[in-house]
Tab-separated table of C-alpha atoms in Angstrom:
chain	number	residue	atom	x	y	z
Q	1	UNK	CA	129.145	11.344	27.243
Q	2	UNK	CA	132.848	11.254	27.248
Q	3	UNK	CA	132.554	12.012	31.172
Q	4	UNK	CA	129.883	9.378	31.607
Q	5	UNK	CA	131.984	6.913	30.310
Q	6	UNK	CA	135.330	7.625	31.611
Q	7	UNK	CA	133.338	7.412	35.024
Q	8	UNK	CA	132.144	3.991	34.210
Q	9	UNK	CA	135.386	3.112	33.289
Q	10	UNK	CA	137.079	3.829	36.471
Q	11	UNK	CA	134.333	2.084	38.168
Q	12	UNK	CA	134.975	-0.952	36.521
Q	13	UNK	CA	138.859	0.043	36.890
Q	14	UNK	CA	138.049	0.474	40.627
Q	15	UNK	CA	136.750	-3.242	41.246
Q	16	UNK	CA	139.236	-4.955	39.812
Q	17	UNK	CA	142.471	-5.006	42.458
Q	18	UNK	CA	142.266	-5.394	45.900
Q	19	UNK	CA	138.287	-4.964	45.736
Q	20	UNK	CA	136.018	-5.116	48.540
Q	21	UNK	CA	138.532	-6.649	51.001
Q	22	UNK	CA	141.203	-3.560	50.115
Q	23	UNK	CA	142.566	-1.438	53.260
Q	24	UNK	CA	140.969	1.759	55.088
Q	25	UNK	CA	143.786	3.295	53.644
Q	26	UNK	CA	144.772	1.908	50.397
Q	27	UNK	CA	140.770	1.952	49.502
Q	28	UNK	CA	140.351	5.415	50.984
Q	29	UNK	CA	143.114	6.173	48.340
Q	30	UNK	CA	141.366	4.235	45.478
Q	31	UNK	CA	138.249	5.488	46.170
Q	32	UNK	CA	140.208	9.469	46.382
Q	33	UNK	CA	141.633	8.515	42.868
Q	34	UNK	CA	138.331	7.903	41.507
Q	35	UNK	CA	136.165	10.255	42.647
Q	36	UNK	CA	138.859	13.107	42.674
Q	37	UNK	CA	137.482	16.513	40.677
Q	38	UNK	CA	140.832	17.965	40.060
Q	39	UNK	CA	144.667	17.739	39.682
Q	40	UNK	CA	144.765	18.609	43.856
Q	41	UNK	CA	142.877	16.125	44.726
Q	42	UNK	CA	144.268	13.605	42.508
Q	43	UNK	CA	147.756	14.305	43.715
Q	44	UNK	CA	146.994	14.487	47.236
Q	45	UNK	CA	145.402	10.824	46.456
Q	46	UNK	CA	148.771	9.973	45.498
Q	47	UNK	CA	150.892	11.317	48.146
Q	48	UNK	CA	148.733	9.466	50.240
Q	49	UNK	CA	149.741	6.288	48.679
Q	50	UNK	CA	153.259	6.686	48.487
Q	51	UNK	CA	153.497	7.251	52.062
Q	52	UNK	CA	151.756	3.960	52.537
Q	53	UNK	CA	154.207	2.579	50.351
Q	54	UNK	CA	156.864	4.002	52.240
Q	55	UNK	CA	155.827	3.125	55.776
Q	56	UNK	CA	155.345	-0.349	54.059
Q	57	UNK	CA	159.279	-0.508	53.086
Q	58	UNK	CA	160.548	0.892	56.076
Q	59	UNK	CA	158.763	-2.136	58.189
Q	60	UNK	CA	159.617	-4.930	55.906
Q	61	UNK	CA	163.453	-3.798	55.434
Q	62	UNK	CA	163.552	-3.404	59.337
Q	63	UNK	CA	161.815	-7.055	59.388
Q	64	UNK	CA	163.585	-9.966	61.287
Q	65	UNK	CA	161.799	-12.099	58.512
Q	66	UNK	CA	163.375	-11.213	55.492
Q	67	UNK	CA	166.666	-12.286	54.426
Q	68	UNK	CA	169.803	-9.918	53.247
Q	69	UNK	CA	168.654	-10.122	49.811
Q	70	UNK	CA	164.821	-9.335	50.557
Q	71	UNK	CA	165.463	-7.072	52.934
Q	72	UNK	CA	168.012	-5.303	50.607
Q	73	UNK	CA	165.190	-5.215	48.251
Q	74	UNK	CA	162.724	-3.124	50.485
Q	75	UNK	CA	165.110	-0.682	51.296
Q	76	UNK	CA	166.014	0.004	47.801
Q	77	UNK	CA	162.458	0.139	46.606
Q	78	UNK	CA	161.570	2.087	50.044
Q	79	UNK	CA	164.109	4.697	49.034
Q	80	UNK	CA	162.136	4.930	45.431
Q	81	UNK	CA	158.915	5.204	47.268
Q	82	UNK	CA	160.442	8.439	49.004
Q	83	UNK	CA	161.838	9.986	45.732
Q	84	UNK	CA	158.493	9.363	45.039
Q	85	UNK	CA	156.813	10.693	47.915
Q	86	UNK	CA	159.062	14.009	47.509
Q	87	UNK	CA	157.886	14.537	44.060
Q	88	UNK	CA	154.031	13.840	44.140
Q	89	UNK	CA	154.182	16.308	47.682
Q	90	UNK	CA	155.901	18.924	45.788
Q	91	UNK	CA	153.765	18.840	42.702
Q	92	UNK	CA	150.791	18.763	45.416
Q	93	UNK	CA	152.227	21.723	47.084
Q	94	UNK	CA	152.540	23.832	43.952
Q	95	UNK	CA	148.981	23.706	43.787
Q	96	UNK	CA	148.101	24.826	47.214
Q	97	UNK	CA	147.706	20.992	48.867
Q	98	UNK	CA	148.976	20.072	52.103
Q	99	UNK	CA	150.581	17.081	52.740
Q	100	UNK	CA	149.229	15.329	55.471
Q	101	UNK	CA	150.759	12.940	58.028
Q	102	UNK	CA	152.761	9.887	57.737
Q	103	UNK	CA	150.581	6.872	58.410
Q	104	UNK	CA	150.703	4.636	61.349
Q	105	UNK	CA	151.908	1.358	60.272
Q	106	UNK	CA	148.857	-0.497	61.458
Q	107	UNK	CA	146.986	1.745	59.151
Q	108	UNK	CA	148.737	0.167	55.951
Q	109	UNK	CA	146.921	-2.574	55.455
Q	110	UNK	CA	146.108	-5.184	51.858
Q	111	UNK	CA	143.290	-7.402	51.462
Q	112	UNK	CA	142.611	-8.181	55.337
Q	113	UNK	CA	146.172	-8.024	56.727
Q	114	UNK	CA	147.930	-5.763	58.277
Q	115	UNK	CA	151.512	-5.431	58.358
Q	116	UNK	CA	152.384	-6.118	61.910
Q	117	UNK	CA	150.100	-9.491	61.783
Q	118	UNK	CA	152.534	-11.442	58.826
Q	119	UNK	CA	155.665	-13.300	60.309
Q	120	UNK	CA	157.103	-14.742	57.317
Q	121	UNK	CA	159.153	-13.372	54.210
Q	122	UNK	CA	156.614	-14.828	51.315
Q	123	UNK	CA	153.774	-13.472	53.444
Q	124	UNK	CA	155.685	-9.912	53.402
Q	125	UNK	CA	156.565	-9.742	50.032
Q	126	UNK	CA	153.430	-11.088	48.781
Q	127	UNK	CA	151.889	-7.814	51.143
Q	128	UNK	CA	154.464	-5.524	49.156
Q	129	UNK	CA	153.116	-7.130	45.972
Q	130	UNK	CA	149.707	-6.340	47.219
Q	131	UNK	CA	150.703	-2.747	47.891
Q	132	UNK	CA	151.920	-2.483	44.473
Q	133	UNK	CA	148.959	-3.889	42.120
Q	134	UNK	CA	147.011	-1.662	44.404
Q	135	UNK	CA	149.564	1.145	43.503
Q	136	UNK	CA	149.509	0.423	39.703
Q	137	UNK	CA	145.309	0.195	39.416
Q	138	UNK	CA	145.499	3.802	41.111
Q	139	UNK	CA	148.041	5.640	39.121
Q	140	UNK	CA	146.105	3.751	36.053
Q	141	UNK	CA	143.176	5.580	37.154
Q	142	UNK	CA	145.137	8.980	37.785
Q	143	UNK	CA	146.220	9.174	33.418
Q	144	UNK	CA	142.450	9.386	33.235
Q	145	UNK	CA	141.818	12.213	35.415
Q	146	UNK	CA	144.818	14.205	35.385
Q	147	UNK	CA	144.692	17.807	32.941
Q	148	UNK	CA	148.200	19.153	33.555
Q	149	UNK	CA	150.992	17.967	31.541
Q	150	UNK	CA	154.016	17.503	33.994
Q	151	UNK	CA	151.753	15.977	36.446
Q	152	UNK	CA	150.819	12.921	34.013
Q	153	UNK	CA	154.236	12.556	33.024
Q	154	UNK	CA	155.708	12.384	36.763
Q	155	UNK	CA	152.673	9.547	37.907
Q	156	UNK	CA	153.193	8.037	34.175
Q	157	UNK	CA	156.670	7.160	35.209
Q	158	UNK	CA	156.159	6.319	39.002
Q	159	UNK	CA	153.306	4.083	37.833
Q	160	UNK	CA	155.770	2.355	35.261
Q	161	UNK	CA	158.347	2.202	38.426
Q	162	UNK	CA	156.209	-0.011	40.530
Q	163	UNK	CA	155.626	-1.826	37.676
Q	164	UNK	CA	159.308	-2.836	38.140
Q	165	UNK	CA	159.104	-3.220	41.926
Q	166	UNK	CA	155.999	-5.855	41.119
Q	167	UNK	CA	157.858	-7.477	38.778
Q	168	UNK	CA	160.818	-8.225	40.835
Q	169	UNK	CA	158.379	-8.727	44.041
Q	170	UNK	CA	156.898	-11.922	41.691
Q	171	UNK	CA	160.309	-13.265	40.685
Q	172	UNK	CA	161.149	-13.176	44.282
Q	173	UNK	CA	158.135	-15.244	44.809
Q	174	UNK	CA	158.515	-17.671	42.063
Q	175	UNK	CA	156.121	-16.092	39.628
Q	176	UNK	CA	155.989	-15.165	36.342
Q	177	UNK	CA	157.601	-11.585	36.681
Q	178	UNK	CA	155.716	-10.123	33.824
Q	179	UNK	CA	152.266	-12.139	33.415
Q	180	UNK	CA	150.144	-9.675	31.665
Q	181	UNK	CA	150.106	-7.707	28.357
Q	182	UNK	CA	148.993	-4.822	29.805
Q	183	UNK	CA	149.269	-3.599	33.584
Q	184	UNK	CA	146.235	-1.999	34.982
Q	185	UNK	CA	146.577	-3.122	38.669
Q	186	UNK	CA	144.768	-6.416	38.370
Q	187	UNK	CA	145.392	-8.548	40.756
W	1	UNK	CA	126.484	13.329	17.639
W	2	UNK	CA	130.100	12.733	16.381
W	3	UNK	CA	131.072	8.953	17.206
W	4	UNK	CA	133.958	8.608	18.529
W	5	UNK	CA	135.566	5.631	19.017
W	6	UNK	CA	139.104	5.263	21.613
W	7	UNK	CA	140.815	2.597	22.215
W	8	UNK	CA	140.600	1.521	25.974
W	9	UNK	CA	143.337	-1.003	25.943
W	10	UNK	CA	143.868	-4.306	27.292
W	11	UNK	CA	142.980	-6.482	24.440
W	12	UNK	CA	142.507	-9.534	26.380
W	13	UNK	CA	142.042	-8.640	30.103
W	14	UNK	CA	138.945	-9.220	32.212
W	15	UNK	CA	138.951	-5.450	32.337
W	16	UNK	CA	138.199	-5.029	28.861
W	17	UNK	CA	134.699	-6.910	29.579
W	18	UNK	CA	134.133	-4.986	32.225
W	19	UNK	CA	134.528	-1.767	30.199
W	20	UNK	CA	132.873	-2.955	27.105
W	21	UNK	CA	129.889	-4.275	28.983
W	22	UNK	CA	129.514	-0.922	30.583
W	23	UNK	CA	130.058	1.147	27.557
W	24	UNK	CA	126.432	-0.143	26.295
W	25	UNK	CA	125.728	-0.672	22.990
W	26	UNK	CA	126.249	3.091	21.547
W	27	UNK	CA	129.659	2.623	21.589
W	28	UNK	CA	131.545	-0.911	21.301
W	29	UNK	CA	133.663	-2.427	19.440
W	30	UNK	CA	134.053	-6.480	18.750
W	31	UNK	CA	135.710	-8.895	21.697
W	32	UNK	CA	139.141	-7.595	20.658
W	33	UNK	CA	139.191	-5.243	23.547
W	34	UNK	CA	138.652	-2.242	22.332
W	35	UNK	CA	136.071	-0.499	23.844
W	36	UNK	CA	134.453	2.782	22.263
W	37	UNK	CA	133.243	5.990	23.760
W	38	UNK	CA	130.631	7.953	21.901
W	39	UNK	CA	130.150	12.016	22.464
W	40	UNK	CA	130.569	15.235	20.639
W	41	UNK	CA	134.224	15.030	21.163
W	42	UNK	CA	135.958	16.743	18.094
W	43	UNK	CA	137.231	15.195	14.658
W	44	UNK	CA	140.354	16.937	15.379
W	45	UNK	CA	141.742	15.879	18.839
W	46	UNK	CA	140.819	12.470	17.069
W	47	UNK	CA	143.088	13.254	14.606
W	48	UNK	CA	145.839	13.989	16.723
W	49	UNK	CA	145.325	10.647	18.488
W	50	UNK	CA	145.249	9.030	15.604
W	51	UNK	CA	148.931	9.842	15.155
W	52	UNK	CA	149.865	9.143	18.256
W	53	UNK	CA	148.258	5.870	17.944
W	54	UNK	CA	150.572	5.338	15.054
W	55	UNK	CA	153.508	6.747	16.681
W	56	UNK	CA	153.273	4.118	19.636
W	57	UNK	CA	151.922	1.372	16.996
W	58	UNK	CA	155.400	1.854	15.332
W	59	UNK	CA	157.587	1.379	18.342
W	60	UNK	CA	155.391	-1.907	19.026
W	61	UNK	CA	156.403	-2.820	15.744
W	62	UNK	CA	160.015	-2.561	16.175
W	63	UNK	CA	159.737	-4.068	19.453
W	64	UNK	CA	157.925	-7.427	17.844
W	65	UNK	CA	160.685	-7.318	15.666
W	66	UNK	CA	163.368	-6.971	17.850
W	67	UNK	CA	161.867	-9.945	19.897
W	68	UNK	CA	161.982	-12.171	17.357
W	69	UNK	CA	165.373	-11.628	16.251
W	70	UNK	CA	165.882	-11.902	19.924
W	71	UNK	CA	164.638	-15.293	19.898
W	72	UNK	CA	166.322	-16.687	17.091
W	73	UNK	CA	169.932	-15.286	18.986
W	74	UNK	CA	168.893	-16.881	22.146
W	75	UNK	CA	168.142	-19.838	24.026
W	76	UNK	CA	167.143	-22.011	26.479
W	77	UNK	CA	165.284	-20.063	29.348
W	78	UNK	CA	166.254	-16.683	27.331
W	79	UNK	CA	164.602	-17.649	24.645
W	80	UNK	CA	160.963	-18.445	26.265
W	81	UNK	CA	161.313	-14.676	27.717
W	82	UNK	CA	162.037	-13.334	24.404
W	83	UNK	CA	159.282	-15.371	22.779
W	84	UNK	CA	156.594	-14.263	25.914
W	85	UNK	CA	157.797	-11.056	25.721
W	86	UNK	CA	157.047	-10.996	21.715
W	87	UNK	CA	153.430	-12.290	22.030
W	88	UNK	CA	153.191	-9.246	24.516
W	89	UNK	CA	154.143	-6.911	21.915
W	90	UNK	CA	151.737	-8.175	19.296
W	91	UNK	CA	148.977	-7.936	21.813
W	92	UNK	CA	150.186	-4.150	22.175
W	93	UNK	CA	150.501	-3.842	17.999
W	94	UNK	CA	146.908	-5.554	17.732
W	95	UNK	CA	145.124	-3.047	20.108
W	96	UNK	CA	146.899	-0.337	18.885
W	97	UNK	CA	145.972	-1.137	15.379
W	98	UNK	CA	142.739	-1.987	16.033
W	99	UNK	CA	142.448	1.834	17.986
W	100	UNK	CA	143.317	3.236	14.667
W	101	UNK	CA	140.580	1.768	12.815
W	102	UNK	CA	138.169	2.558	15.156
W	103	UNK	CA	138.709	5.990	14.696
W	104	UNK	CA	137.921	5.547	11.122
W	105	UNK	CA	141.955	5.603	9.971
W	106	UNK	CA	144.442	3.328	8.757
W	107	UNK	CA	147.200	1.951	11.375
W	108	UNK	CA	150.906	2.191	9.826
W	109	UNK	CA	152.572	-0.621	8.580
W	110	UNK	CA	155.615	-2.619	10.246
W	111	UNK	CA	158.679	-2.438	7.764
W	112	UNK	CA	160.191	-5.170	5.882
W	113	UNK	CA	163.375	-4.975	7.711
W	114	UNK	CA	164.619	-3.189	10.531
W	115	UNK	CA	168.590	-2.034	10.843
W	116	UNK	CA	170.211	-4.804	13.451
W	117	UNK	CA	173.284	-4.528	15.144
W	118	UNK	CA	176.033	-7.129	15.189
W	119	UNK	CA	174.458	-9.628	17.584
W	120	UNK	CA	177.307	-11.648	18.316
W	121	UNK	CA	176.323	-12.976	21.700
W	122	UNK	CA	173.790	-12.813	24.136
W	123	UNK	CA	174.524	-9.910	26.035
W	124	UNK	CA	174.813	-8.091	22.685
W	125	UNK	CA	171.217	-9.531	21.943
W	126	UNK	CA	169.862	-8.163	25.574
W	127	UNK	CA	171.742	-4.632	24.876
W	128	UNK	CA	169.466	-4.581	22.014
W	129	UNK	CA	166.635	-5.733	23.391
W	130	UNK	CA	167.034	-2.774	26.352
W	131	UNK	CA	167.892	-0.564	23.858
W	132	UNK	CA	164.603	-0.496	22.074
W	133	UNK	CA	162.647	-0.968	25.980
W	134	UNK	CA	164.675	2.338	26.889
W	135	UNK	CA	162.909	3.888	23.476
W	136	UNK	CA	159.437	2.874	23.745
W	137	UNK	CA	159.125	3.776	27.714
W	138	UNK	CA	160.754	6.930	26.381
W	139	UNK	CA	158.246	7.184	23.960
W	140	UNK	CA	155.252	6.489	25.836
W	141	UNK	CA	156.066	9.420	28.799
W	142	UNK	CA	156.432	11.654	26.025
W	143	UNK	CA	152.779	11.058	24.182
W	144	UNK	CA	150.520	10.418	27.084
W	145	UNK	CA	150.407	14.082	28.177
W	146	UNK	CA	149.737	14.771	24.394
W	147	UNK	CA	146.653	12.649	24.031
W	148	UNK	CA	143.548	13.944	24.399
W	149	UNK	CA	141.500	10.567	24.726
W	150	UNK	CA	141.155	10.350	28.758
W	151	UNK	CA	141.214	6.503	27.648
W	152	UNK	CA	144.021	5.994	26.003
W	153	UNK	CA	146.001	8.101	28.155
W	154	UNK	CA	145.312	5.159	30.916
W	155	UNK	CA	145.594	2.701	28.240
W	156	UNK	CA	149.052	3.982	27.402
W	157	UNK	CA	150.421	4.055	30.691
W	158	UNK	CA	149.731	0.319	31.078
W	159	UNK	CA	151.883	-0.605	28.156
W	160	UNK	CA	154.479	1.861	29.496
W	161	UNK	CA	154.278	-0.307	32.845
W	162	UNK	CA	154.817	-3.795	31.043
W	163	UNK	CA	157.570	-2.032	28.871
W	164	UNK	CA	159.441	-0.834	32.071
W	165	UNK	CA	158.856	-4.483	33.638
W	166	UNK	CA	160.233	-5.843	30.372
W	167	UNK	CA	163.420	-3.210	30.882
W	168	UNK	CA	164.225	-4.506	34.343
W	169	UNK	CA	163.819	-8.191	33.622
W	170	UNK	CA	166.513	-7.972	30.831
W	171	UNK	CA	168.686	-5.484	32.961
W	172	UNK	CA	168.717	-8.664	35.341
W	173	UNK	CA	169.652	-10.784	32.895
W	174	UNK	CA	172.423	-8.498	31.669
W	175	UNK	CA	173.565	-8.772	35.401
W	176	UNK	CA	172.994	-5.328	35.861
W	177	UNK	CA	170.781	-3.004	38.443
W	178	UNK	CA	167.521	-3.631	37.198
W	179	UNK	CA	165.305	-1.152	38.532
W	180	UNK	CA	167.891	2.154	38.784
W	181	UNK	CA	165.279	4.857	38.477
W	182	UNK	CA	162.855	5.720	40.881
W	183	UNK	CA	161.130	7.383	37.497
W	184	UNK	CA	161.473	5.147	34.396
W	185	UNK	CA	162.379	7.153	31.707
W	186	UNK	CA	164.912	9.513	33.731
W	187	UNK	CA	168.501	8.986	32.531
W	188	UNK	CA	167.756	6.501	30.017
C-alpha cells in the first residue's frame, strides 16, 4: 500500500510544474524521476537535468540580453549547476551509470520555448526560473525514491540550492522571492 | 492492517488536495494537509519518525521564535520579511505537529523562552536570524536520510528548500554573498 500510494503521490507531484506543456527534455527527466526503479536510474535522471541546467547558464551568461548583473548571475549559478553536475555523475558512476552527452541547446526547452527563441532579459530569466521549479518538483520527487543515504543527502542539498537560485531568479523579476511555505516545484 | 498515518507536507498547497484526494478514504486526514498512507508498515520505523518529527518540529519552533523577536528588532521593509517569513514557520510547526498526531503521538512543546543574543542592531538581528537558518537546513540534511516515511522524506526536503531560500534572502540583506554553496549545508 505504501508503494501504491507513494506512486500516486508522485503522480499528482508530477502534474503540478511545468505540466503538459514541459520540454522533451525537462519532461523526459520528470517523467525518468518518476518512474525510475532504482538509485541508477534516479541519478542518471538527475544528471540529466543538471546538464540542462548547465547548457541553460552557459547560453544566458553568454546572452547579449542580459545585463552585467544578470549575466553575472548565470554564470555564478551555471558554475553551481556544474559542481552539481560533477557530483550527481560521480555518484551515478559509482553505481555503474554512464553519463551521457551534453545536450544541444535547442533541446533545453520550458513550457513551449526554447532557449534560442527569447530575446529579452525578463523572458530569459523567467526561462531560468522555469528551469528551476522544474528542477525543484524533480529532486522533490527523487527524496521519495531514493534508498541510499549519501545519495539523498547530496540531491537534498542541490534541491535546497536551486531553491536559492529561484529565489533570487524572482527578486530579479520583481517577485516575491520566497512565496510559498513549502517548495515542491509548483509553478 | 497497521494504519499508518505520514505526514505528506504542504499544509496549504494545491498539492496537498491533490494528494489527499488520491489517497482515498482509507487513509486521510482533515483539510490541514496532511495526507495519510495506510499499509503494514511497522510501529517501529513509525516510532523513529515520530522523533524525527519532533526533532524538526523543535527547530520550527525556535525559528517562529526567532522571527518574532526578529520583528519586534526590525522595521520597515525588514520587518514584513521577518513577519512573512514567521507565518512560514508556523505553517512548518502546524504540519509538523499535526504529523505527530497522526501517528498516534504527542508533538513537543515550544519553550517559554529561548536564550537571545544582544540584538543591538539590525545586522545583529539578521546574524541571528541566519544563524538559526544555517541550523535548521543543517538539521534537515541530516534527518531526511534517517526517515523511513518515503513521504516525509519529500516533505522534508521542501521545508529544507524554503529554509535555504530564507538563508539567502537575509544573506542579501546582510550585504553578503547570498547563495555561496553550490550544496546548502556545506561549510555552514
Amino acid at each position: 500500500m505504501a508503494g501504491i500510494t507513494r506512486r500516486v503521490a508522485l503522480r499528482n507531484a508530477g502534474g503540478v510544474t511545468l505540466a503538459a506543456s514541459a520540454a522533451p527534455l525537462l519532461a523526459g527527466v520528470r517523467t525518468a524521476f518518476a518512474a525510475a526503479t532504482g538509485d541508477e536510474e534516479t541519478m542518471l535522471g538527475a544528471v540529466r537535468l543538471e546538464q540542462g541546467l548547465v547548457v541553460a547558464y552557459r547560453t544566458l551568461a553568454g546572452s547579449s540580453a542580459l545585463d552585467a548583473d544578470a549575466a553575472a548571475l548565470a554564470r555564478h549559478f551555471g558554475d553551481q549547476e556544474q559542481a552539481h553536475l560533477d557530483a550527481v555523475s560521480k555518484q551515478l558512476q559509482t553505481l555503474g551509470g554512464v553519463v551521457p552527452g551534453e545536450p544541444a541547446p535547442e533541446m533545453v526547452k520550458a513550457g513551449r520555448e526554447s532557449l534560442n527563441a527569447l530575446h529579452t532579459q525578463e523572458q530569459l530569466l523567467a526561462f531560468a526560473g522555469a528551469l528551476e521549479t522544474n528542477a525543484i518538483a524533480a529532486y522533490y520527487e527523487a527524496q521519495q525514491s531514493l534508498r541510499r543515504a549519501e545519495f539523498l543527502q547530496t540531491t537534498a542539498a542541490i534541491m535546497a540550492n536551486e531553491g536559492q537560485h529561484l529565489a533570487l531568479l524572482r527578486e530579479a523579476l520583481h517577485r516575491e522571492p520566497v512565496p510559498n511555505a513549502f517548495e515542491t516545484g509548483q509553478p | 492492517m497497521i494504519e499508518r498515518r505520514a505526514f505528506l507536507a504542504v499544509a496549504g498547497t494545491t498539492l496537498a488536495g491533490g494528494v489527499l484526494a488520491a489517497c482515498g478514504s482509507g487513509g486521510q486526514d482533515d483539510s490541514n494537509g496532511i495526507a495519510t498512507e495506510t499499509g503494514a508498515e511497522q510501529s517501529t520505523a513509525a516510532s523513529a519518525d515520530v522523533s524525527i518529527l519532533n526533532q524538526a518540529l523543535a527547530v520550527e519552533q525556535r525559528a517562529v521564535a526567532t522571527y518574532q523577536t526578529a520583528a519586534q528588532h526590525l522595521s520597515g521593509a525588514r520587518r514584513r520579511t521577518a513577519q512573512h517569513f514567521e507565518a512560514q514557520e508556523r505553517m512548518h510547526v502546524d504540519a509538523l505537529s499535526q504529523a505527530v498526531l497522526a501517528l498516534g503521538a504527542t508533538p513537543t512543546t515550544a519553550r517559554d523562552r529561548y536564550a537571545l543574543p544582544p540584538l543591538s542592531d539590525d545586522d545583529a538581528v539578521l546574524r541571528f536570524a541566519m544563524g538559526v537558518e544555517q541550523i535548521a537546513v543543517a538539521q534537515y540534511l541530516d534527518l531526511i536520510p534517517k526517515l523511513s516515511s518515503q513521504n516525509l522524506r519529500g516533505s522534508f526536503a521542501s521545508i529544507l528548500t524554503v529554509e535555504a531560500e530564507h538563508l539567502a534572502v537575509l544573506r542579501e540583506e546582510a550585504g553578503q554573498e547570498p547563495v555561496p554553496d553550490a550544496f546548502v549545508g556545506r561549510g555552514t
